[in-house]
Amino acid sequence: KQEVTQIPAALSVPEGENLVLNCSFTDSAIYNLQWFRQDPGKGLTSLLLIQSSQREQTSGRLNASLDKSSGRSTLYIAASQPGDSATYLCAVAGYSTLTFGKGTMLLVSP
Amino acid sequence: EPEVTQTPSHQVTQMGQEVILRCVPISNHLYFYWYRQILGQKVEFLVSFYNNEISEKSEIFDDQFSVERPDGSNFTLKIRSTKLEDSAMYFCASNQRESSYEQYFGPGTRLTVT
């Protein structure tokens, strides 16, 4: 059974810092990996999707990497802003399901 | 930009009552999903649906749950006799194909069972 772990559980940084969120998964037989953002009490906003054959994806200040063989992904956020404050979820895709981690709660202070 | 919509945004019901949560997937998508998130916990897969059939379901998706695509646009999740532990945020998602294709999520329905 796929298990997804995200470290750290919470992170607090001052505005402007670069930061890295970590995601690990136990079964490397995945189709893709998605990073989501979730604001309190809200839905899931897809940030980046990395196909299993890819090593990284970039969108603006976000860069996600994938090392499928070691079961790891990282989400790099450059020049963090207070508006980046949210919970970031990692999810790995099996054939027809997504398995989610519990998330990293990020607080960026002005 | 097309998006997945869900209604209602918040539903309050009494224990033992039936509830139906509604979703309108993106129009050219063929695969549909329900997930739930109990407060403070992980998002959990419930069921996937394709070609008017369940493709896969989790252990959570027991006989109290059912899904249906009653017409060309709606996708519903029914809980027959709600329990307190069914209180959660329920998310609908869709994509064009399974596996490597990105799943698009709706805003969720918050279900509160009292």
XYZ file of C-alpha atoms in Angstrom:
224
model
C 0.000 0.000 0.000
C 1.392 3.390 -1.004
C 2.345 5.686 1.870
C 3.253 9.348 1.386
C 5.142 11.330 4.009
C 5.802 15.046 4.018
C 8.493 16.765 6.013
C 8.418 19.152 7.749
C 4.855 19.174 9.043
C 5.084 22.928 9.559
C 7.488 25.632 8.510
C 7.703 29.304 9.395
C 10.007 31.604 7.440
C 10.484 35.345 6.927
C 9.478 36.847 3.616
C 12.082 36.539 0.877
C 13.573 33.225 1.939
C 13.974 30.311 -0.424
C 12.601 27.090 0.983
C 12.282 23.377 0.260
C 9.400 21.075 1.079
C 9.975 17.339 1.046
C 7.791 14.435 0.026
C 8.635 10.743 0.139
C 6.664 7.734 -1.026
C 7.085 4.023 -0.435
C 6.142 2.517 -3.821
C 8.105 3.847 -6.772
C 5.600 2.451 -9.315
C 3.819 5.765 -9.831
C 2.362 7.430 -12.908
C 2.892 10.997 -11.788
C 3.243 13.235 -8.770
C 1.224 16.372 -8.112
C 1.842 19.219 -5.718
C -1.217 21.073 -4.443
C -1.848 24.120 -2.360
C -4.698 24.202 0.168
C -5.816 27.333 1.968
C -7.644 26.863 5.315
C -11.096 25.396 4.798
C -10.720 25.540 1.034
C -10.236 23.224 -1.916
C -7.105 21.970 -3.635
C -5.251 24.088 -6.151
C -2.915 22.147 -8.412
C 0.537 23.729 -8.574
C 2.698 21.316 -10.548
C 2.456 17.867 -12.055
C 5.545 15.786 -12.784
C 5.184 12.740 -14.985
C 6.997 9.613 -13.840
C 9.469 9.973 -16.726
C 10.363 13.551 -15.820
C 12.906 14.847 -13.330
C 11.528 18.312 -12.704
C 8.895 20.906 -13.510
C 8.899 24.655 -13.062
C 6.143 27.209 -12.756
C 7.118 30.750 -11.849
C 8.814 30.709 -8.452
C 8.052 27.024 -7.957
C 10.262 24.140 -8.960
C 9.444 20.529 -8.250
C 11.814 17.621 -8.661
C 11.192 13.902 -8.740
C 13.537 11.017 -8.012
C 11.289 8.059 -8.588
C 13.846 5.390 -7.805
C 14.477 6.765 -4.344
C 10.839 7.678 -3.753
C 11.402 11.378 -3.217
C 10.153 14.714 -4.475
C 10.934 18.250 -3.426
C 9.080 21.489 -3.950
C 11.356 24.518 -4.040
C 9.782 27.944 -3.496
C 11.964 30.889 -4.372
C 11.697 34.319 -2.764
C 8.761 33.385 -0.537
C 5.912 35.872 -0.015
C 3.207 36.137 2.676
C 0.692 35.088 0.028
C 2.463 31.729 -0.179
C 1.192 30.894 3.314
C -0.905 27.735 2.969
C -0.672 23.977 3.341
C 1.207 22.235 0.542
C 0.162 18.706 -0.318
C 2.042 16.104 -2.285
C 0.065 13.361 -4.032
C 1.284 10.357 -6.015
C -0.792 8.773 -8.750
C -1.497 5.103 -9.045
C -3.530 3.879 -12.005
C -6.748 5.575 -10.932
C -6.089 7.007 -7.490
C -4.112 9.735 -5.829
C -2.469 9.032 -2.486
C -1.861 12.168 -0.483
C 0.578 13.161 2.189
C -0.602 15.053 5.231
C 0.967 18.257 3.993
C 3.386 20.938 5.101
C 1.814 24.012 6.675
C 3.819 27.031 5.539
C 3.716 30.433 7.178
C 5.605 33.283 5.547
C 5.814 36.334 7.761
C 6.258 39.879 6.399
C -10.943 28.209 -17.865
C -13.108 25.132 -17.290
C -13.457 24.040 -13.695
C -15.070 21.380 -11.565
C -18.011 22.673 -9.547
C -19.653 21.177 -6.470
C -22.924 21.813 -4.670
C -23.776 22.510 -1.959
C -20.713 24.157 -0.453
C -21.889 23.184 3.034
C -24.445 20.564 4.061
C -25.653 19.940 7.575
C -27.604 16.765 8.211
C -28.738 14.638 11.103
C -27.280 11.214 11.792
C -29.112 8.519 9.872
C -30.263 10.817 7.073
C -29.382 10.348 3.414
C -27.327 12.986 1.652
C -26.444 13.515 -1.987
C -23.407 15.552 -2.910
C -23.295 16.878 -6.437
C -20.453 17.581 -8.809
C -20.219 18.865 -12.353
C -16.921 17.657 -13.843
C -15.118 19.422 -16.667
C -17.143 18.749 -19.785
C -14.663 16.758 -21.895
C -13.375 14.675 -18.990
C -14.180 10.999 -18.848
C -12.891 9.905 -15.427
C -14.427 11.047 -12.166
C -13.361 10.710 -8.565
C -14.485 11.379 -5.016
C -12.086 12.050 -2.156
C -12.721 13.086 1.418
C -10.730 14.943 4.035
C -11.654 14.637 7.681
C -10.639 17.757 9.581
C -6.923 17.704 10.300
C -6.309 14.509 8.348
C -5.079 13.472 4.926
C -7.126 13.654 1.770
C -8.310 10.085 1.159
C -9.432 8.421 -2.066
C -12.985 7.059 -2.059
C -13.887 5.974 -5.565
C -13.131 6.368 -9.256
C -15.747 6.113 -11.999
C -15.526 5.623 -15.750
C -18.008 4.647 -18.429
C -20.834 4.460 -15.906
C -18.986 1.997 -13.727
C -16.856 2.097 -10.630
C -13.211 1.584 -11.649
C -11.731 1.379 -8.194
C -12.864 1.977 -4.641
C -11.188 2.172 -1.281
C -12.009 0.364 1.955
C -13.850 3.491 3.084
C -16.341 3.185 0.230
C -18.659 0.633 1.800
C -22.302 -0.204 1.123
C -23.417 3.098 2.624
C -21.875 4.939 -0.318
C -22.902 4.985 -3.943
C -22.043 7.049 -6.997
C -24.018 7.853 -10.075
C -23.847 9.865 -13.246
C -27.566 10.542 -13.667
C -27.201 12.677 -16.787
C -24.500 13.981 -19.106
C -23.141 16.531 -16.692
C -23.660 15.612 -13.033
C -21.730 13.132 -10.915
C -23.164 12.385 -7.482
C -22.066 10.775 -4.246
C -24.826 9.412 -2.038
C -24.425 8.450 1.587
C -27.457 6.398 2.605
C -27.444 6.675 6.380
C -24.964 9.225 7.605
C -22.829 8.698 10.695
C -21.027 11.267 12.807
C -17.719 10.049 11.374
C -18.873 10.934 7.841
C -18.360 14.587 8.726
C -15.643 15.751 6.355
C -14.871 17.816 3.288
C -15.742 15.871 0.153
C -13.886 16.675 -3.039
C -14.855 15.720 -6.544
C -12.182 15.493 -9.254
C -12.033 14.673 -12.927
C -9.537 14.092 -15.700
C -9.439 13.191 -19.356
C -7.816 9.834 -18.782
C -6.551 7.901 -15.812
C -2.973 7.494 -14.669
C -0.705 10.154 -16.099
C -3.294 12.832 -16.575
C -3.699 15.624 -14.049
C -6.748 15.449 -11.816
C -8.713 18.670 -11.453
C -10.429 19.202 -8.122
C -13.621 20.984 -7.213
C -13.879 23.378 -4.247
C -15.403 20.718 -2.005
C -18.574 20.201 0.001
C -18.277 20.413 3.751
C -20.581 17.789 5.269
C -21.478 18.159 8.928
C -23.390 15.296 10.555
C -25.002 16.131 13.884
